[in-house]
mmCIF file of C-alpha atoms and ligand atoms in Angstrom:
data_model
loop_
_atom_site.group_PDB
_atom_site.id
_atom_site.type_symbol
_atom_site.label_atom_id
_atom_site.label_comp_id
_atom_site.label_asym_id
_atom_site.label_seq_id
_atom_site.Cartn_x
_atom_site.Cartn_y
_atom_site.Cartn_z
ATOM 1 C CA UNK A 22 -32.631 -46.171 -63.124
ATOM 2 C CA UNK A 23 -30.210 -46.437 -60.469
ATOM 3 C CA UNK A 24 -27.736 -43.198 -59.450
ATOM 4 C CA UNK A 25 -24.528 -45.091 -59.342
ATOM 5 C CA UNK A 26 -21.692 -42.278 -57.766
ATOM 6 C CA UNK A 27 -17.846 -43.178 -56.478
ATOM 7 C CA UNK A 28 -15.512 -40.827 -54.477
ATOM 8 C CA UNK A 29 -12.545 -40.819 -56.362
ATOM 9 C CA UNK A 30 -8.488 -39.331 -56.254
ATOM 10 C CA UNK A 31 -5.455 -40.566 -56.906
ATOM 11 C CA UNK A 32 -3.759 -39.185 -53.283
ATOM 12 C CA UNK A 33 -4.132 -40.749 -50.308
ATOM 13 C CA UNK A 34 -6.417 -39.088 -47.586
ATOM 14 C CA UNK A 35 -8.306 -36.393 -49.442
ATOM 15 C CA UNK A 36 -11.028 -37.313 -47.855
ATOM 16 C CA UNK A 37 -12.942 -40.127 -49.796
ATOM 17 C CA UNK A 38 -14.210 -42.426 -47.562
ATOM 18 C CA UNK A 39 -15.319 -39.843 -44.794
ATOM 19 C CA UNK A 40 -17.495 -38.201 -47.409
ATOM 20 C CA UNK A 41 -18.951 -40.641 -49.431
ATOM 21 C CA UNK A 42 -20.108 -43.332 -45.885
ATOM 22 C CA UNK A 43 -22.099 -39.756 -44.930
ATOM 23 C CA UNK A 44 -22.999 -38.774 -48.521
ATOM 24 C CA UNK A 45 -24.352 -42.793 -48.168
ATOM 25 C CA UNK A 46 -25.628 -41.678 -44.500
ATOM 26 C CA UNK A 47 -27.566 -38.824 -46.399
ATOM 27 C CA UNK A 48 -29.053 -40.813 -49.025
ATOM 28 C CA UNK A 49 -30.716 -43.606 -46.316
ATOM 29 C CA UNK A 50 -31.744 -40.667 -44.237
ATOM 30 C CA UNK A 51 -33.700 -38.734 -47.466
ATOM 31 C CA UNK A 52 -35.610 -42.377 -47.978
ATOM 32 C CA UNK A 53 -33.681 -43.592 -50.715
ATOM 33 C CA UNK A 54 -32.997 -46.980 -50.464
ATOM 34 C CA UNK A 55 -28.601 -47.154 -50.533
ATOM 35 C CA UNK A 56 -26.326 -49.553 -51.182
ATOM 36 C CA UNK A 57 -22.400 -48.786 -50.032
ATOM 37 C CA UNK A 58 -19.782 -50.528 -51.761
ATOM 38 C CA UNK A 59 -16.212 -50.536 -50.325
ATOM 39 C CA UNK A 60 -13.912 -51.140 -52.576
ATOM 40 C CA UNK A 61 -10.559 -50.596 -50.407
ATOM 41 C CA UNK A 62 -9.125 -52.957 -48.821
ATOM 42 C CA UNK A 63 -8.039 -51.424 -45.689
ATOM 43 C CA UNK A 64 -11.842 -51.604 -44.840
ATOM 44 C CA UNK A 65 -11.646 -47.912 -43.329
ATOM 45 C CA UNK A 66 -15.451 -47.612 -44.644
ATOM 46 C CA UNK A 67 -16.325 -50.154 -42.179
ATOM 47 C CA UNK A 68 -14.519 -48.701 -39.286
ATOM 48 C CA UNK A 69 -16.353 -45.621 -40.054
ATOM 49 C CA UNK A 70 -19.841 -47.329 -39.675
ATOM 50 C CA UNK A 71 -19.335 -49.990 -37.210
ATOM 51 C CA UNK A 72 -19.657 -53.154 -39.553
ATOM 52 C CA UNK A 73 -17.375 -56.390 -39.399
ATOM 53 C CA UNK A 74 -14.586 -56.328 -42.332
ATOM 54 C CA UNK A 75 -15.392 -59.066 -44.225
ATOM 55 C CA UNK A 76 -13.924 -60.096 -48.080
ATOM 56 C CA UNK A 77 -17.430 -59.401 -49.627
ATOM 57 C CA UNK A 78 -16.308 -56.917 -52.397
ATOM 58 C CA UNK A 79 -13.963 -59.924 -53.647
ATOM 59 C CA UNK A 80 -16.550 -62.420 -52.892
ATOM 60 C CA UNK A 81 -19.069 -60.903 -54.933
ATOM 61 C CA UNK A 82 -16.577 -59.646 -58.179
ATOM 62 C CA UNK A 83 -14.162 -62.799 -58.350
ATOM 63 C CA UNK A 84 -16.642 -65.569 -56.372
ATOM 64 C CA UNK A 85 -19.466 -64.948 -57.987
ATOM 65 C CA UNK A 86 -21.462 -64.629 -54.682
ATOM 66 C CA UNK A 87 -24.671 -63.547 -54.199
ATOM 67 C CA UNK A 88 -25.544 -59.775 -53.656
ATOM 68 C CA UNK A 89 -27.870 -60.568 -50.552
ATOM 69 C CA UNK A 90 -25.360 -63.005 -48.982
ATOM 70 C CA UNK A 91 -23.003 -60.372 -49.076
ATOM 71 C CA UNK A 92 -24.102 -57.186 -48.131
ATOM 72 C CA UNK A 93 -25.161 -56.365 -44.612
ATOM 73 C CA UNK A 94 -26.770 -53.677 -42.819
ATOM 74 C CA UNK A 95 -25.456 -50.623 -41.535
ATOM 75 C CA UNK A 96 -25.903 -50.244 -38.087
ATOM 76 C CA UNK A 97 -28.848 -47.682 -36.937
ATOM 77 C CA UNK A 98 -26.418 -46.009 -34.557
ATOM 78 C CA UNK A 99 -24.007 -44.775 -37.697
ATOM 79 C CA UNK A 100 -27.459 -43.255 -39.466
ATOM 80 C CA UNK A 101 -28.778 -41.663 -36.306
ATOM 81 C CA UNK A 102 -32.008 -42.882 -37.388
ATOM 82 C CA UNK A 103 -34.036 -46.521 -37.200
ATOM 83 C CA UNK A 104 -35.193 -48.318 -40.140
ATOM 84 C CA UNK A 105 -33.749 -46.494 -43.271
ATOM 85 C CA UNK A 106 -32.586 -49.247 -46.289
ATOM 86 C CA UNK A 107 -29.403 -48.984 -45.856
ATOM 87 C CA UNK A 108 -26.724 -51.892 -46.807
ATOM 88 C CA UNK A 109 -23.118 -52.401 -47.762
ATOM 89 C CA UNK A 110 -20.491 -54.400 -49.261
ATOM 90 C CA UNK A 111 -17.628 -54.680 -47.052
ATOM 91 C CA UNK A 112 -13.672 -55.523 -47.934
ATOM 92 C CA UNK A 113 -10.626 -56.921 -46.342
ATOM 93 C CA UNK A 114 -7.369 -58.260 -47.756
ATOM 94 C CA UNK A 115 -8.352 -60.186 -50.364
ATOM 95 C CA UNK A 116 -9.533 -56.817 -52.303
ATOM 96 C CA UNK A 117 -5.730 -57.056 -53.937
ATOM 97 C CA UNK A 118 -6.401 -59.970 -55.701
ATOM 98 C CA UNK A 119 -9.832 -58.395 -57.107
ATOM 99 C CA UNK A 120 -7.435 -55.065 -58.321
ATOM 100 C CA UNK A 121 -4.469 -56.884 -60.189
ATOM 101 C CA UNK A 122 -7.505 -59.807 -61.710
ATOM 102 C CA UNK A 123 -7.743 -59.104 -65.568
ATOM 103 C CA UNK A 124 -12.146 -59.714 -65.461
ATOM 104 C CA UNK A 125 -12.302 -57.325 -62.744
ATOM 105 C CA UNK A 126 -13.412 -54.296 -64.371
ATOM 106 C CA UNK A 127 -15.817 -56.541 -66.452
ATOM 107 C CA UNK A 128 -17.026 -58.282 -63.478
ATOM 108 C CA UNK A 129 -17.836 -54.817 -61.604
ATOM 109 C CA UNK A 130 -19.585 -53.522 -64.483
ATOM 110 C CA UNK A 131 -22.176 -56.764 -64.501
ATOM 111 C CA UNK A 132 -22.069 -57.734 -60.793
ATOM 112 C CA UNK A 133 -22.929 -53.789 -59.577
ATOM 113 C CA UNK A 134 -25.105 -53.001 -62.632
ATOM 114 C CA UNK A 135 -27.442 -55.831 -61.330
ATOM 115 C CA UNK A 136 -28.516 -52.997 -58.586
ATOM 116 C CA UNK A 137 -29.868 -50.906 -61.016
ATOM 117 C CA UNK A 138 -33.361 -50.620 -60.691
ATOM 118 C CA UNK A 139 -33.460 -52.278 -57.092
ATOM 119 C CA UNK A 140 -31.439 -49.422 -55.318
ATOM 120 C CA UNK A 141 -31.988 -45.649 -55.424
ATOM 121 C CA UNK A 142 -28.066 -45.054 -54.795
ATOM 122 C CA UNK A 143 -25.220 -46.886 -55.104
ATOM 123 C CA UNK A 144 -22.013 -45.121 -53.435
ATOM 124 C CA UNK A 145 -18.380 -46.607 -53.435
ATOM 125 C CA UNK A 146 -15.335 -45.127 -52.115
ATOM 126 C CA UNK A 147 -12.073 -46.342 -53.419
ATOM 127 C CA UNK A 148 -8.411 -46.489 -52.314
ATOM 128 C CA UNK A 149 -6.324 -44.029 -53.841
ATOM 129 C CA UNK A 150 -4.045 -46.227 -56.650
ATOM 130 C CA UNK A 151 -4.803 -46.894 -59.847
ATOM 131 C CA UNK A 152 -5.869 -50.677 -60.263
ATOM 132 C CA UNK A 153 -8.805 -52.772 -62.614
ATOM 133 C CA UNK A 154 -10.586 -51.565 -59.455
ATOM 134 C CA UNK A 155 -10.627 -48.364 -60.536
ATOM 135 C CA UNK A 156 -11.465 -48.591 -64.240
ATOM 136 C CA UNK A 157 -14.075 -50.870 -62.684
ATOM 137 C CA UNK A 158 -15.327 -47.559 -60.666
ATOM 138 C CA UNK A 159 -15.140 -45.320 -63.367
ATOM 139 C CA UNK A 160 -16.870 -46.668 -66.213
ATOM 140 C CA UNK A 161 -19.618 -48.417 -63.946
ATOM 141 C CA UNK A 162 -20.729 -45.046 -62.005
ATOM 142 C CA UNK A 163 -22.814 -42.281 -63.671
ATOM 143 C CA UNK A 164 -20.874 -40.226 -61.883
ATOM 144 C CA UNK A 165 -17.691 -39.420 -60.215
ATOM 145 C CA UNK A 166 -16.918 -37.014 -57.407
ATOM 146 C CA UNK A 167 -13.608 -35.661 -56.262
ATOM 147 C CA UNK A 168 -13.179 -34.794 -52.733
ATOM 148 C CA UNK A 169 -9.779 -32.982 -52.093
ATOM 149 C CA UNK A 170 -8.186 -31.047 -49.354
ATOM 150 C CA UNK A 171 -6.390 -27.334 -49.999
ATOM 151 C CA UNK A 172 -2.911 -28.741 -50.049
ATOM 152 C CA UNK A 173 -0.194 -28.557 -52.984
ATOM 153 C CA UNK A 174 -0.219 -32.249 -53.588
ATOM 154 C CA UNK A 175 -4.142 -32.886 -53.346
ATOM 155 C CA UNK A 176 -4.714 -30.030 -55.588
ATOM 156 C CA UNK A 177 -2.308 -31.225 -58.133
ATOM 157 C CA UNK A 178 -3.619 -34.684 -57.710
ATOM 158 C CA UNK A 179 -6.800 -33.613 -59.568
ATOM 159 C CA UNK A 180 -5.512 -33.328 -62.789
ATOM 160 C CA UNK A 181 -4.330 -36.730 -62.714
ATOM 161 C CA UNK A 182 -7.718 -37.873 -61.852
ATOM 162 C CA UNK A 183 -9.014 -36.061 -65.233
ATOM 163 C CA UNK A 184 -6.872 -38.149 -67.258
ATOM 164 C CA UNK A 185 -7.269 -41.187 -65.416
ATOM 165 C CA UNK A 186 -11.353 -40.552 -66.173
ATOM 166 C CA UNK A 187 -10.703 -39.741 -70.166
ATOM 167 C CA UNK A 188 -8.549 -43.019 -69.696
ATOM 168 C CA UNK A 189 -11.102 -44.770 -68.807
ATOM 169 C CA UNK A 190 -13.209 -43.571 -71.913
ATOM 170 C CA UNK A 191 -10.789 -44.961 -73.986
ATOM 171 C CA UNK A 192 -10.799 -48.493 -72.468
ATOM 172 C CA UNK A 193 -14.856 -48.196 -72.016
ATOM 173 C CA UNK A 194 -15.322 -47.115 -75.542
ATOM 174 C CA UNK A 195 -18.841 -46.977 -76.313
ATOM 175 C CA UNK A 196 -20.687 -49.713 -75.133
ATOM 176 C CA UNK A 197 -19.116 -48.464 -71.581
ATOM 177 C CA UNK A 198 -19.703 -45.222 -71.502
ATOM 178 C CA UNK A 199 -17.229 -43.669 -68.393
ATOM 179 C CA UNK A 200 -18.763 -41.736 -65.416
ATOM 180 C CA UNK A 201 -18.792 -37.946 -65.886
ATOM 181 C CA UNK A 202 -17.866 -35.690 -63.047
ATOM 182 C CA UNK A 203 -20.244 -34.716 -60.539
ATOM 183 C CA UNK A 204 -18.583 -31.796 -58.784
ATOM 184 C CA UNK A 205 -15.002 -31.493 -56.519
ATOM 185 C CA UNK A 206 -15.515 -30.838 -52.991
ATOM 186 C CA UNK A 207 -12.898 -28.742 -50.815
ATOM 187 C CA UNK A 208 -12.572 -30.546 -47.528
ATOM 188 C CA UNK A 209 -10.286 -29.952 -44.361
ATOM 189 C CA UNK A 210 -10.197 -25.579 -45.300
ATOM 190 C CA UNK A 211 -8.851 -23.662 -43.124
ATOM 191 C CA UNK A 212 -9.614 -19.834 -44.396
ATOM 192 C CA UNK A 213 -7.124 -18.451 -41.950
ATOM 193 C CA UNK A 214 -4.582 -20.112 -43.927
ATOM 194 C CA UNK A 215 -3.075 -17.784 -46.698
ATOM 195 C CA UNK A 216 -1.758 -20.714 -48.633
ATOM 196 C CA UNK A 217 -5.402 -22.823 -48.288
ATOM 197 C CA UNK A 218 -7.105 -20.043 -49.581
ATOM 198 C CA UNK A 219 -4.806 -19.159 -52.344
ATOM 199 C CA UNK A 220 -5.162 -23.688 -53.231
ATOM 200 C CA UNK A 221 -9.144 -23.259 -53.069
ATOM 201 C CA UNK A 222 -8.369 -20.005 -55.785
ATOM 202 C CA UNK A 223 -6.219 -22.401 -58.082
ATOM 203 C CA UNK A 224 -9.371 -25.297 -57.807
ATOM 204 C CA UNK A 225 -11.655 -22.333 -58.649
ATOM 205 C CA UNK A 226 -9.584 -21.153 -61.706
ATOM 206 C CA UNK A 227 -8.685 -24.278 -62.975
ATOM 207 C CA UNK A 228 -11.909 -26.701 -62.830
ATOM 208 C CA UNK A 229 -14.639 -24.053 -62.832
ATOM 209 C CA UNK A 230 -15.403 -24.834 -66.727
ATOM 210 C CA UNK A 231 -14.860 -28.609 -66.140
ATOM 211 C CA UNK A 232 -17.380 -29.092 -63.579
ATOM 212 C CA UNK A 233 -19.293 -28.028 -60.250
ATOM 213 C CA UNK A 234 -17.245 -26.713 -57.459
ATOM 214 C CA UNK A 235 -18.914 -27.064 -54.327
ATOM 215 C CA UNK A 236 -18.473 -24.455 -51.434
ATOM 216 C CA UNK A 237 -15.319 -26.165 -49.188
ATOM 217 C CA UNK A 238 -15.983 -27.891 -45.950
ATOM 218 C CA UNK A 239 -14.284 -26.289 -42.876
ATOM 219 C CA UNK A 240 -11.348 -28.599 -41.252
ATOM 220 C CA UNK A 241 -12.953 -29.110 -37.908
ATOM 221 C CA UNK A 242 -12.479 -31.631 -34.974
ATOM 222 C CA UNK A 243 -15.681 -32.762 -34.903
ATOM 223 C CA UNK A 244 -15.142 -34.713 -38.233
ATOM 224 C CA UNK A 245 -12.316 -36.610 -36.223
ATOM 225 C CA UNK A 246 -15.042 -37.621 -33.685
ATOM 226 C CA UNK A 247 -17.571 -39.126 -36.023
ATOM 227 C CA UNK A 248 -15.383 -41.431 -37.988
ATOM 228 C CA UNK A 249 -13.700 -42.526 -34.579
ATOM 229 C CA UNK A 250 -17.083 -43.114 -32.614
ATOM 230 C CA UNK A 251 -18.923 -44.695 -36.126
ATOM 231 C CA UNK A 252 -21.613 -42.271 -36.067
ATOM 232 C CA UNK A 253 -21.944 -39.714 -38.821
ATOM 233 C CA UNK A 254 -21.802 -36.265 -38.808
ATOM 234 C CA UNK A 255 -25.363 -36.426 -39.106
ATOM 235 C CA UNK A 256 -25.779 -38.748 -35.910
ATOM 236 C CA UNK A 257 -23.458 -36.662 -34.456
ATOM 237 C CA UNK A 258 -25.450 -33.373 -34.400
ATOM 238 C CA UNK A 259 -27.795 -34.978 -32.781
ATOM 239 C CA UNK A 260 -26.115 -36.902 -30.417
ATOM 240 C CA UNK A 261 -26.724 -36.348 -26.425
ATOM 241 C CA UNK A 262 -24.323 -33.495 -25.461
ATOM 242 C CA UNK A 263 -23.143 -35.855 -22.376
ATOM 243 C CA UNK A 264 -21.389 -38.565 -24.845
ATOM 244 C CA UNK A 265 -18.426 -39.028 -22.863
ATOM 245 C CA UNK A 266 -14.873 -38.395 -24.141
ATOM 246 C CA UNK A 267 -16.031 -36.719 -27.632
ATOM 247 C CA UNK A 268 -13.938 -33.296 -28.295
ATOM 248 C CA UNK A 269 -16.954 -31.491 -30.290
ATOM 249 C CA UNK A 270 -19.012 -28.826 -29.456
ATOM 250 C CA UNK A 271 -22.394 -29.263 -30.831
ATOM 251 C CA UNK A 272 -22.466 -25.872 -32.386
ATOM 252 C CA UNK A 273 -19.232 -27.460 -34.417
ATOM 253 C CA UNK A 274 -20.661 -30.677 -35.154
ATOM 254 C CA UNK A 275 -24.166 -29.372 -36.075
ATOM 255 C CA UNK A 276 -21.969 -26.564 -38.685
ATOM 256 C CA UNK A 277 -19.760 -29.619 -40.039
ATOM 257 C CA UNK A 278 -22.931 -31.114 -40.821
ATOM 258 C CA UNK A 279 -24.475 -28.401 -42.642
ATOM 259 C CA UNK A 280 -21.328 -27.736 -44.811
ATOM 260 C CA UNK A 281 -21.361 -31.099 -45.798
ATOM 261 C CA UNK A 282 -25.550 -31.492 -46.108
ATOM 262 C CA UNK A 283 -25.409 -28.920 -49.353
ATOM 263 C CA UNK A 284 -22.912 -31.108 -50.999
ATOM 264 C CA UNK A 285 -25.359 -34.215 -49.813
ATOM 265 C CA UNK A 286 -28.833 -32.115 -50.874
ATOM 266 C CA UNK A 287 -27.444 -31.674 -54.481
ATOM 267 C CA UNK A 288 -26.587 -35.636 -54.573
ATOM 268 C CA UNK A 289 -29.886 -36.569 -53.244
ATOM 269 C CA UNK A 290 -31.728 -34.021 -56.009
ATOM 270 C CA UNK A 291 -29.801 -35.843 -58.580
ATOM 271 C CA UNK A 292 -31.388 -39.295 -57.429
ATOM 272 C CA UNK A 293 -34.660 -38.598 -56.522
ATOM 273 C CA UNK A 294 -36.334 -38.329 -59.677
ATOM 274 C CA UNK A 295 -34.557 -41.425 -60.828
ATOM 275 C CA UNK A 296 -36.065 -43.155 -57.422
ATOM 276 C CA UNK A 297 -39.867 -41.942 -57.885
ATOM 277 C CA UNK A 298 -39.513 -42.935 -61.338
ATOM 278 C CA UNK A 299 -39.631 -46.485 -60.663
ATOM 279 C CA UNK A 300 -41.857 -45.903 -57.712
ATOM 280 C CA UNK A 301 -39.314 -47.131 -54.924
HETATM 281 N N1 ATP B 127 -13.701 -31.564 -42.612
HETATM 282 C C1 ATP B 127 -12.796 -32.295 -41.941
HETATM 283 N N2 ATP B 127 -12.116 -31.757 -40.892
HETATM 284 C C2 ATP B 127 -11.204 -32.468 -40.222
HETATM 285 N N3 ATP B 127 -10.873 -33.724 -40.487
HETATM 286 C C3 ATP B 127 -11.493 -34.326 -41.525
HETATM 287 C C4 ATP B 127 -12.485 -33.652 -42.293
HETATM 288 N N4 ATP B 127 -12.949 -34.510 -43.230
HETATM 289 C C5 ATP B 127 -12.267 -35.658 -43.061
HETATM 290 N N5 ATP B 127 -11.386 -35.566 -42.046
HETATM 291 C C6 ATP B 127 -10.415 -36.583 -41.592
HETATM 292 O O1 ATP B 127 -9.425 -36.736 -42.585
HETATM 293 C C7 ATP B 127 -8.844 -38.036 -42.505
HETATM 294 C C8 ATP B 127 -8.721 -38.647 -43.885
HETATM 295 O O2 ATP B 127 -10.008 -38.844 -44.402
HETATM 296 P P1 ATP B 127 -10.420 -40.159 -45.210
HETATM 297 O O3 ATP B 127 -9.976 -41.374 -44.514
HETATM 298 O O4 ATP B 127 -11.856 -40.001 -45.524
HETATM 299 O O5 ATP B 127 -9.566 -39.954 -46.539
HETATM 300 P P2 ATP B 127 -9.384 -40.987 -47.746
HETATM 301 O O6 ATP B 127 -9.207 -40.172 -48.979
HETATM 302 O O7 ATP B 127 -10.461 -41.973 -47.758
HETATM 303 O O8 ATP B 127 -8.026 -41.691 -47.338
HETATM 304 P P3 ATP B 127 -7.388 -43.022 -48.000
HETATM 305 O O9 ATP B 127 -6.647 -42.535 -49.186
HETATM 306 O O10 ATP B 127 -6.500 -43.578 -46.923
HETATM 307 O O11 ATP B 127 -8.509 -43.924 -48.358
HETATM 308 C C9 ATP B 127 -9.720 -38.839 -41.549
HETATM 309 O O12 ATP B 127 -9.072 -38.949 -40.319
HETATM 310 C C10 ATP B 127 -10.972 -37.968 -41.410
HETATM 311 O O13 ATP B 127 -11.569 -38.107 -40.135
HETATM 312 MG MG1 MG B 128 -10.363 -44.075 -47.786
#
């Protein structure tokens, strides 16, 4: 009774862990109580929201630590708003040991399946390989998303992730039944590019009968300035207009936000029943 989604792709940079920290940001804002789990090493989740890299994620799968001596709060500041339930899992270096370990997927699937019930929304972002991490992710989430830019390579990527996902069905079997796909979500557009619009027409073509397609997210400069300054695009819209050395226009920031907020809303609709269910 827990909505349990990662951000998923096998290419580097599609966009992953800028939209699942503010699909997380969305969740804590809409009341539901969220729990963010990091499970790339290069800790670029915690940049993003302004919390210490720490070697939780391994501490909790391969330690056998405690969930609330692990996770920690994300700061108010990142939310834009005071007093939301809002934690997450941070992780560091040691996360390689955790994706070449043979109990990892196993230990994901208990360890983050003791949230069920507790949380409203469980979000990780992954790195963009393929390790036990990831068959961890996949057949521990209800669902997957796929963010991807309108490039050749990103595009392309997304078949891969298909397989990788029916892969995962194999290994799961049925007493682990895999995540199905939530939606892909266009990020960075550009319309005025010929070649970005004819990439959004291939995603269009070739996934409409797999799964949701959500409407894409405009490349824009204010997305730069909320994972550098740790607030979210959501914070951002609303920050003062005076923050010194930011490069967005509020008009810009408060569109980004929007874009992305449809893709968030549709999330949110999907875990909100499960949430008033169990009277959280
Ligand atoms: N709509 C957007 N417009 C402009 N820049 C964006 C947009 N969305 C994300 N970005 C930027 O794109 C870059 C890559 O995003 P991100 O780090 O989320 O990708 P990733 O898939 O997690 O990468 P990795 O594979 O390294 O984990 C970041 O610098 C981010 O700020
Ligand atoms: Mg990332």
């Amino acid at each position: 009774v827990t909505l349990i989604i990662s951000a998923i792709g096998r290419k580097g940079g599609i966009t992953k862990t800028s939209t699942a920290t503010n699909l997380a940001a969305a969740c804590a804002r809409a009341g539901l109580f969220t729990v963010f789990i990091e499970t790339d090493g290069q800790g670029n989740a915690s940049e993003i929201m302004g919390v210490e890299k720490s070697d939780a994620f391994y501490k909790l799968i391969l330690k056998d630590a405690k969930w609330e001596e692990m996770l920690v709060p994300v700061p108010d500041k990142f939310m834009g708003m005071r007093d939301m339930r809002f934690v997450m899992l941070p992780a560091s270096n040691l996360t390689s040991e955790v994706e070449s370990h043979a109990d990892t997927a196993q230990n994901m699937i208990r360890r983050i399946r003791q949230l069920r019930g507790v949380a409203d929304v469980v979000i990780l972002d992954t790195s963009p390989g393929l390790t036990n991490v990831h068959v961890g992710c996949y057949l521990v989430s209800d669902y997957v998303y796929l963010p991807t830019t309108t490039e050749q390579f990103s595009v392309s990527s997304l078949d891969s992730a298909f397989e990788l996902l029916e892969q995962a069905k194999r290994i799961g079997g049925t007493a682990y039944p895999a995540a199905q796909v939530f939606g892909i979500l266009p990020n960075r557009y550009n319309w005025k590019e010929n070649d970005a619009r004819e990439k959004l027409g291939e995603i269009k073509g070739g996934y409409k009968r797999k799964c949701r397609i959500f409407d894409p997210i405009e490349n824009s400069v204010a997305w730069h300035d909320s994972c550098t300054r740790q607030l979210s695009i959501y914070a951002l819209s609303e920050a003062p207009r005076n923050l010194p050395g930011l490069s967005f226009s509020r008009p810009a920031a408060r569109k980004a936000m929007q874009q992305f907020d449809v893709f968030a809303q549709s999330v949110i609709e999907l875990a909100k029943p499960v949430a008033e269910a169990v009277g959280t």
